[in-house]
Amino acid sequence: MKKFQVTFQPSGVRGEVLEGTTILDASRELGVGIESLCGGIKACGKCKVKLVEGHLSPFMDEESTFITEAEKADGYRLGCAAQIKGDVLVFVPEVSLAGKQVVRKAATERAIELNPAIHLYYVELSPPSFQDLRGDLDRLKKGISEKYHLSPLDIDYHVLLKLPRVLRQANWKVTAVIWMEKEILDVKPGRVEDAYGMAIDVGTTTVAAYLCNLRSGEVIATGSMMNPQISYGEDVMSRISYVVANPEDGLEKMNQLIVDGLNRLTRDVSEKCHLSPEDILELTFVGNTVMHHLLLKIDPQYLGVSPFPPVVHQSVNLKARDLGLKVHPSANVYVLPVEAGFVGADNVGVLIAEEPYHQDERVLIIDIGTNGELVMGGRKLLTSSSCATGPALEGATIKFGMRAALGAIERVRIDPQTLEADFKVVDEEYWRSESRSIKAKGICGSGIIDAIAELYRNGIIEKSGRFNPKIQSSRMKTSEGRPEFIIAWQEETSIGKEITITQSDVRNVQLAKGALYAGAKLMMKRLGIERLDKVILAGAFGSYIDKEKAMILGMFPDCDLANVYAVGNAAGDGARIALLNRYKREEADEVAGKIEYMELTIEEDFQREFIEALEFPHLKDPFPHLKGIVREEILQK
Amino acid sequence: MKKFQVTFQPSGVRGEVLEGTTILDASRELGVGIESLCGGIKACGKCKVKLVEGHLSPFMDEESTFITEAEKADGYRLGCAAQIKGDVLVFVPEVSLAGKQVVRKAATERAIELNPAIHLYYVELSPPSFQDLRGDLDRLKKGISEKYHLSPLDIDYHVLLKLPRVLRQANWKVTAVIWMEKEILDVKPGRVEDAYGMAIDVGTTTVAAYLCNLRSGEVIATGSMMNPQISYGEDVMSRISYVVANPEDGLEKMNQLIVDGLNRLTRDVSEKCHLSPEDILELTFVGNTVMHHLLLKIDPQYLGVSPFPPVVHQSVNLKARDLGLKVHPSANVYVLPVEAGFVGADNVGVLIAEEPYHQDERVLIIDIGTNGELVMGGRKLLTSSSCATGPALEGATIKFGMRAALGAIERVRIDPQTLEADFKVVDEEYWRSESRSIKAKGICGSGIIDAIAELYRNGIIEKSGRFNPKIQSSRMKTSEGRPEFIIAWQEETSIGKEITITQSDVRNVQLAKGALYAGAKLMMKRLGIERLDKVILAGAFGSYIDKEKAMILGMFPDCDLANVYAVGNAAGDGARIALLNRYKREEADEVAGKIEYMELTIEEDFQREFIEALEFPHLKDPFPHLKGIVREEILQK
């Protein structure tokens, strides 16, 4: 087959690709980050590029959903649709460049009881003699069993290979590294006191790693990266679709991407504290069920088909080397159990961190990731469910939506008197009104929630979600006959145009919050709960969400605002807890086995509850600081 | 570096090698079989070749030990000494060609109680539904535990990967392959009844494999091969030396040779019964301690240094894939325990086959391989020891010695009246006196024992081992001033010269049998045994040794000849027993742990006993059929 040269601007990256390769695939091959939220199925329109020179395949009908006639005339195409048919020069507009994610998964301060799976045992052995001809291993085992009463002990094959050399070099004084009091994972010369492990949260979007000293429990380094699978689709369904559509190597490729990424991540994080990946003796993982399966190279296709059963529920222990992870050659991997096809090991992580099963209150835990996972109950009974919030709360399906990357608007406020908007972008200290050098590129999940809550409480949108036609404001505009609200003026953005909230954006957020609300309502009905005592908002997203705004939108049923908590990345905390305390692993299997999964879509009231939940709730007095003419008008209605 | 072309005649094999490569190394690289009993350290003289054309490095002093002035003038060199310095044409005389070993390790008929580690469990599962959302693995485990009461169960990671596909393809009716009632090694569609395993005896010289049906216990195919490490040295010490002399890759190379060989062997044997190596679910191994270590890629260097401790005594279980063995991806490898540095897993195999620990008699088991291993005792106490018999009984250090390959003399008889010799070669039905087409190439272990026993009982050699100077026979000749006895005339051989037994050959056999005898005597003394009730001769060698001839030579202390048994390859039987009955594995660890190893060389009487044992024993009346003048003369002395 023919090869053609493709050059991407403004980066200048160039290379050869086969005839017929799409622009999006070419960008992946050459390492140019082009956004693709739908996974390249012409459904999101985020991969828009401009042909400057050369030949591409003819314009397709599907492209016109996202590309206007004017843009088309200007050479705009969807990267996932346009195939390369000659040498080409392509311009990637800033709006289509995949941003560098700002990772929001810092380790939370939590008191964790220390009882890791790895312990160190120092022994001094007598060397072999004609009177004592035991083998090296038998000698070591005897030494350990006499001093520490551990037996029987297995030894990892790789340790056996180095054992004779280490014993002699160390003059028969060694420290044995033992996993779960049953397997020797290493033998180190002399007396060693510290051992290291890593807890990893494999999110659909972000992977976060916490390197811990297993003796002190201290987090000594953290790091994170984008999940490299993201270039094959933003959400779990598009990852499954990719595997199904590529039966020969799709699973292999997905697995290799995350494994290679984890190898880079463990190396980078180890280097931060002058360790090597070989120092990592255990890894614990959380992740949703699809990430869990892809990490383990288990075919996720059945997770995409009703009744969505996972291949494995219970926790999995295996050798890191069997996964291709380059850490200590004998290291163990512990993957937390999953609850169901759509309630994964990440949710189990949240549970062992928050322990609702030890609480007398009626608790609702909402874990908002790319998917919404709900847990409700308490000591007596726990139920979980999941709902398709859609990717709106993560920035997809939103006209100017983006991930929480540099330039993303994460906070919005609207002056009730003037209806003027102000915003704050990720990693900037000041609001736009305080620093005119700030430029926005798009709007991320917490910004969208803020914006819509502000629009609602200022009466700009109505309870039904419709833009109030009576509102007169320079911020309001009409695009293709539908109203939009301008959050950032053109001069406040880096994308050469205004950033707005559209009627369709509002509808998408309504669908997401409606699903969460309806789900929680159905669970309350099933459990006979009239009113929640406590709501916990978890998720990397959760720590940045404004709980008051979430309540204004009606993301969850009524609860005293004082009893609503944002706990941050509780899933990652769960991985860390399992790393540092092996008894919590038993607790994890226990709760994952006991929790009842409720499939919301087959509940008969689901449709009705969902439709009722689409409206925004009545504005009531929990918001006494709301002032201004517009609100007064609304409350008088 | 320069490369030169080397051509070997008569095979015509040619290829390029680097300047400075020895002829022996070149022959290995190009796959020409040149004998090398010492492992290429200029100590055995078996690798003699003739330079026909080209340039080699200068003749070395060490070569003159094996190459006469006349041979030197004719272009003869030692293959391990002569380095290639230009394009060369080399002739390999037949005597230096490594013969194709005739493998003598047939499976013995033994009644073995069946209780393999692998069992099959058929289950029918209900498919997932919204009412029953358990994971595939949890579903399978539950199904097995309900029907067969097995739990908790682990699953090999590789099975997990295929589990969802197999369950659905098989419509949820599958057979689980379970190891030791605790680990799922495979899941096969539908109802499967047969499972297969292989027992392997890794000898220093020969590797034998027995493919068994684990349900019936039947041996369904066997096969064997030379241990490919043999080109790096005939005995265990030369293998250790090679590893020590090549610290960067010697161990890796030795291990790779045996692993590659085993992969060919398992494939060949499987094909014999239309199976594939992937059908092999378990492998059991026996071998001496050095073979054991090299198979496991454990550094054997400490086995070569006093007090010769092994790295591991107890049995080892590991995944075949961790050893690089290409059988079923989840297959287990069980390696029998070893007793000591020089009493290996092969001897433990002999023990679980012969069970001396269940006998009230005072038993001596002699396992003659490349090393001599002795076990003595019975129900109450068992002692083992090993003695350096030297390689004489396997054909090395014997002027015309060779392995039991085609053309090797394996039986010798001498007419007491005429002192004429007759012989039989390996794999020929007739004696030479009956079929004149038979040609001998050398003489193997059992032939050497026969020959020397015959020489002794006919008075040709004396009790001291010296050739009797009074004997007048055309069979006697003198070479370099020392007497030799002609076993085969020049026209009866394929090597262009007579095959003889030399004075030095007799001395070497005396050293070997003296070591065995002295070892047994010291053990009897230590155990307070006056007379043995039973002697068992084991080893591939053992089944072909003539027990009467062995007694004439004094290879073991007095015992009623009726109570001397040759049991064949009992080590291989032990591997098969461990494969078919897992309780015997516990027995193996128990006996290996309990048996007392006696280091003979540090016993104070060893030197005296050994020297006393060098003489041949008095000829007595257990041999009433001995007739003839010469014998009468001897008995009158």
Coordinates of C-alpha atoms in Angstrom, one line a residue, chain A residues 224-545:
Chain A
S224 CA -0.7 10.8 37.7
M225 CA -1.2 10.6 34.0
M226 CA -4.0 10.5 31.5
N227 CA -5.3 7.0 30.9
P228 CA -3.5 6.4 27.5
Q229 CA -6.6 4.5 26.3
I230 CA -8.4 7.8 26.1
S231 CA -7.3 8.4 22.5
Y232 CA -9.5 5.4 21.6
G233 CA -12.6 6.8 23.3
E234 CA -13.5 9.0 26.2
D235 CA -16.0 6.7 28.0
V236 CA -16.1 3.1 29.0
M237 CA -18.6 2.2 26.3
S238 CA -16.3 3.5 23.5
R239 CA -13.5 1.4 25.0
I240 CA -15.7 -1.7 24.9
S241 CA -16.7 -0.8 21.4
Y242 CA -13.1 -0.5 20.3
V243 CA -12.4 -4.0 21.6
V244 CA -15.5 -5.5 20.0
A245 CA -14.8 -3.8 16.7
N246 CA -11.2 -5.0 16.7
P247 CA -11.4 -8.7 17.7
E248 CA -7.9 -9.6 16.6
D249 CA -5.9 -7.1 18.6
G250 CA -8.2 -4.5 20.2
L251 CA -8.0 -6.0 23.7
E252 CA -4.3 -6.6 23.4
K253 CA -3.8 -2.9 22.3
M254 CA -6.0 -1.5 25.1
N255 CA -4.2 -3.6 27.7
Q256 CA -0.8 -2.7 26.3
L257 CA -1.6 1.0 26.5
I258 CA -2.5 0.9 30.1
V259 CA 0.4 -1.4 31.0
D260 CA 2.9 0.7 29.2
G261 CA 1.5 3.8 30.8
L262 CA 1.6 2.2 34.3
N263 CA 5.3 1.3 33.6
R264 CA 6.1 4.9 32.8
L265 CA 4.1 6.1 35.8
T266 CA 5.7 3.7 38.4
R267 CA 9.1 4.7 37.1
D268 CA 8.4 8.4 37.3
V269 CA 6.9 8.3 40.7
S270 CA 9.7 6.1 42.0
E271 CA 12.3 8.5 40.7
K272 CA 10.7 11.3 42.7
C273 CA 11.9 9.7 45.9
H274 CA 15.0 8.2 44.5
L275 CA 13.7 4.7 44.4
S276 CA 13.5 2.3 41.5
P277 CA 10.4 0.5 40.3
E278 CA 12.1 -2.7 41.5
D279 CA 11.6 -1.4 45.0
I280 CA 7.8 -1.7 44.6
L281 CA 6.8 -5.0 46.2
E282 CA 3.1 -4.7 46.0
L283 CA 0.5 -2.8 43.9
T284 CA -3.1 -2.4 44.7
F285 CA -5.6 -1.3 42.0
V286 CA -9.1 0.2 41.9
G287 CA -11.0 1.1 38.8
N288 CA -14.4 0.8 37.2
T289 CA -15.3 -2.7 35.9
V290 CA -14.2 -1.9 32.4
M291 CA -10.9 -0.5 33.4
H292 CA -10.5 -3.5 35.8
H293 CA -11.1 -5.9 32.9
L294 CA -8.8 -4.0 30.5
L295 CA -6.0 -3.9 33.0
L296 CA -6.3 -7.6 33.5
K297 CA -6.6 -8.2 29.8
I298 CA -10.1 -9.8 30.3
D299 CA -12.4 -9.3 27.4
P300 CA -14.9 -6.6 28.5
Q301 CA -17.4 -7.2 25.7
Y302 CA -20.0 -8.9 28.0
L303 CA -20.0 -5.8 30.1
G304 CA -21.6 -4.0 27.2
V305 CA -24.5 -6.5 26.8
S306 CA -27.5 -7.0 29.1
P307 CA -27.4 -8.2 31.9
F308 CA -23.8 -6.8 31.9
P309 CA -22.1 -9.4 34.1
P310 CA -18.4 -8.9 35.0
V311 CA -16.1 -11.9 34.4
V312 CA -14.8 -11.8 37.9
H313 CA -16.4 -10.3 41.0
Q314 CA -14.0 -11.1 43.8
S315 CA -10.6 -9.6 44.4
V316 CA -7.7 -10.9 42.2
N317 CA -4.2 -11.5 43.3
L318 CA -1.6 -12.2 40.7
K319 CA 2.1 -11.6 39.9
A320 CA 2.9 -8.2 38.5
R321 CA 5.1 -9.8 35.9
D322 CA 2.1 -11.8 34.6
L323 CA 0.6 -8.4 33.8
G324 CA 3.8 -7.2 32.2
L325 CA 4.3 -4.6 35.0
K326 CA 7.9 -3.7 35.5
V327 CA 8.2 -3.5 39.2
H328 CA 9.9 -5.9 41.6
P329 CA 10.1 -9.2 39.7
S330 CA 8.2 -11.1 42.5
A331 CA 5.8 -8.3 43.3
N332 CA 2.1 -9.1 43.9
V333 CA -0.8 -7.2 42.4
Y334 CA -4.0 -7.0 44.4
V335 CA -7.1 -5.8 42.4
L336 CA -10.1 -4.8 44.6
P337 CA -13.3 -6.7 43.9
V338 CA -16.0 -5.3 41.7
E339 CA -19.7 -5.0 42.7
A340 CA -21.3 -5.3 39.2
G341 CA -20.7 -4.6 35.6
F342 CA -21.2 -0.9 36.2
V343 CA -20.2 -0.6 39.8
G344 CA -16.5 -1.3 39.9
A345 CA -13.5 -1.8 42.2
D346 CA -13.4 2.0 42.4
N347 CA -16.7 2.0 44.2
V348 CA -15.5 -0.8 46.5
G349 CA -12.6 1.5 47.3
V350 CA -15.0 4.2 48.2
L351 CA -16.9 1.8 50.5
I352 CA -13.9 0.6 52.4
A353 CA -12.8 4.2 52.8
E354 CA -16.2 5.5 53.9
E355 CA -17.5 2.3 55.6
P356 CA -21.2 3.0 55.3
Y357 CA -21.7 -0.5 56.5
H358 CA -20.4 0.6 59.9
Q359 CA -22.9 3.5 60.1
D360 CA -26.3 3.8 61.6
E361 CA -27.3 6.7 59.4
R362 CA -29.0 6.3 56.1
V363 CA -26.2 7.3 53.8
L364 CA -26.1 8.0 50.1
I365 CA -22.7 7.9 48.4
I366 CA -22.6 9.4 44.9
D367 CA -19.4 8.6 43.0
I368 CA -19.4 10.8 39.9
G369 CA -16.9 9.7 37.4
T370 CA -17.5 9.2 33.8
N371 CA -20.4 7.0 35.1
G372 CA -22.6 7.7 38.1
E373 CA -22.4 5.1 40.9
L374 CA -24.7 5.2 43.8
V375 CA -24.6 3.4 47.1
M376 CA -27.3 3.7 49.7
G377 CA -28.0 2.1 53.1
G378 CA -26.0 1.6 56.2
R379 CA -25.1 -1.1 58.7
K380 CA -28.0 -3.4 57.9
L381 CA -28.3 -3.3 54.2
L382 CA -26.4 -1.8 51.3
T383 CA -27.6 -1.4 47.8
S384 CA -25.7 -0.1 44.8
S385 CA -26.7 1.0 41.4
S386 CA -25.3 2.9 38.5
C387 CA -26.8 5.4 36.1
A388 CA -25.8 6.6 32.8
T389 CA -25.2 10.3 33.6
G390 CA -23.7 10.6 30.2
P391 CA -20.4 12.4 29.8
A392 CA -22.0 15.9 30.2
L393 CA -20.6 16.3 33.8
E394 CA -17.2 15.6 32.4
G395 CA -17.4 18.1 29.6
A396 CA -18.4 16.0 26.7
T397 CA -21.7 16.6 24.8
I398 CA -21.4 20.2 26.0
K399 CA -20.7 22.7 23.2
F400 CA -17.6 24.2 24.8
G401 CA -17.1 21.3 27.2
M402 CA -13.6 20.1 28.0
R403 CA -11.8 18.1 30.6
A404 CA -10.5 19.8 33.7
A405 CA -7.4 20.9 31.8
L406 CA -5.5 24.2 31.7
G407 CA -7.8 26.9 30.4
A408 CA -10.9 25.1 31.5
I409 CA -13.5 27.3 33.3
E410 CA -14.2 25.5 36.7
R411 CA -16.1 28.2 38.6
V412 CA -18.8 30.6 37.3
R413 CA -20.7 33.3 39.1
I414 CA -23.4 35.5 37.8
D415 CA -24.2 38.8 39.4
P416 CA -27.9 38.8 40.4
Q417 CA -28.2 42.5 39.8
T418 CA -26.5 42.9 36.4
L419 CA -26.5 39.3 35.2
E420 CA -22.9 39.8 34.4
A421 CA -20.8 36.6 34.5
D422 CA -17.4 36.0 35.9
F423 CA -15.3 32.9 35.9
K424 CA -12.2 31.2 37.2
V425 CA -10.1 28.7 35.2
V426 CA -8.2 25.6 36.4
D427 CA -5.0 26.3 38.2
E428 CA -5.4 30.1 38.3
E429 CA -5.7 31.8 41.6
Y430 CA -7.8 34.8 40.4
W431 CA -11.1 35.3 38.8
R432 CA -11.2 36.7 35.3
S433 CA -12.6 40.0 36.8
E434 CA -9.4 40.2 38.9
S435 CA -6.9 39.4 36.2
R436 CA -7.5 40.3 32.6
S437 CA -4.6 38.1 31.3
I438 CA -6.7 35.0 32.0
K439 CA -8.0 33.3 28.9
A440 CA -10.5 30.5 28.8
K441 CA -10.5 27.6 26.4
G442 CA -13.6 25.8 27.4
I443 CA -15.6 24.7 30.4
C444 CA -15.2 21.7 32.5
G445 CA -17.7 19.7 34.6
S446 CA -17.7 21.7 37.9
G447 CA -17.8 24.9 35.7
I448 CA -20.9 23.6 33.9
I449 CA -22.6 22.8 37.2
D450 CA -21.8 26.2 38.5
A451 CA -22.9 27.9 35.4
I452 CA -26.3 26.2 35.2
A453 CA -27.0 26.5 38.9
E454 CA -26.2 30.3 38.6
L455 CA -28.4 30.6 35.5
Y456 CA -31.2 28.9 37.3
R457 CA -31.1 30.7 40.6
N458 CA -30.9 34.0 38.7
G459 CA -34.0 33.1 36.7
I460 CA -32.2 33.0 33.4
I461 CA -33.3 29.5 32.9
E462 CA -36.6 28.2 34.2
K463 CA -37.5 25.2 36.4
S464 CA -38.1 23.2 33.2
G465 CA -34.7 24.0 32.0
R466 CA -35.9 26.4 29.2
F467 CA -34.1 29.7 28.8
N468 CA -36.5 32.3 30.1
P469 CA -37.5 34.3 27.0
K470 CA -38.3 37.4 29.2
I471 CA -34.6 37.8 30.2
Q472 CA -33.0 40.9 28.6
S473 CA -29.2 40.8 28.8
S474 CA -26.3 41.5 26.5
R475 CA -25.1 38.1 27.6
M476 CA -27.9 36.4 25.8
K477 CA -27.5 35.6 22.1
T478 CA -29.3 33.4 19.6
S479 CA -27.5 30.8 17.5
E480 CA -29.3 28.8 14.9
G481 CA -32.5 30.1 16.4
R482 CA -31.8 28.9 19.9
P483 CA -30.8 30.9 23.0
E484 CA -27.3 30.8 24.5
F485 CA -25.8 32.5 27.5
I486 CA -22.3 34.0 27.0
I487 CA -20.0 33.0 29.9
A488 CA -16.8 34.4 28.3
W489 CA -16.5 37.0 25.7
Q490 CA -14.4 36.4 22.6
E491 CA -11.6 38.5 24.0
E492 CA -11.6 36.5 27.2
T493 CA -11.0 33.2 25.4
S494 CA -8.0 31.7 23.5
I495 CA -10.2 30.0 20.9
G496 CA -11.2 33.0 18.9
K497 CA -14.8 33.0 19.9
E498 CA -17.2 33.3 22.8
I499 CA -17.8 30.5 25.3
T500 CA -21.5 29.9 25.9
I501 CA -23.9 27.7 27.6
T502 CA -26.5 26.5 25.1
Q503 CA -30.1 25.2 25.6
S504 CA -28.7 21.8 24.6
D505 CA -26.0 22.0 27.3
V506 CA -28.7 22.6 29.9
R507 CA -30.7 19.6 28.6
N508 CA -27.7 17.4 28.8
V509 CA -27.0 18.4 32.4
Q510 CA -30.7 17.8 33.2
L511 CA -30.4 14.3 31.8
A512 CA -27.3 13.6 34.0
K513 CA -28.6 15.1 37.2
G514 CA -32.1 13.6 36.5
A515 CA -30.5 10.1 36.2
L516 CA -28.6 10.6 39.5
Y517 CA -31.7 11.9 41.3
A518 CA -34.1 9.3 39.9
G519 CA -31.6 6.6 40.8
A520 CA -31.4 7.8 44.4
K521 CA -35.1 8.1 44.6
L522 CA -35.8 4.6 43.4
M523 CA -33.2 3.3 45.8
M524 CA -34.9 5.1 48.7
K525 CA -38.2 3.7 47.7
R526 CA -36.8 0.2 47.5
L527 CA -35.1 0.5 50.9
G528 CA -38.0 2.3 52.5
I529 CA -36.0 5.4 53.3
E530 CA -38.0 8.6 53.6
R531 CA -35.2 11.0 54.0
L532 CA -31.4 10.7 53.8
D533 CA -29.3 11.5 56.9
K534 CA -26.1 12.0 55.0
V535 CA -24.8 12.4 51.4
I536 CA -21.2 11.8 50.4
L537 CA -20.0 13.2 47.1
A538 CA -17.0 11.2 46.0
G539 CA -15.0 11.2 42.8
A540 CA -12.0 13.3 41.7
F541 CA -14.8 15.4 40.4
G542 CA -16.5 15.3 43.8
S543 CA -13.8 17.3 45.7
Y544 CA -14.2 20.2 43.3
I545 CA -18.0 20.2 43.0

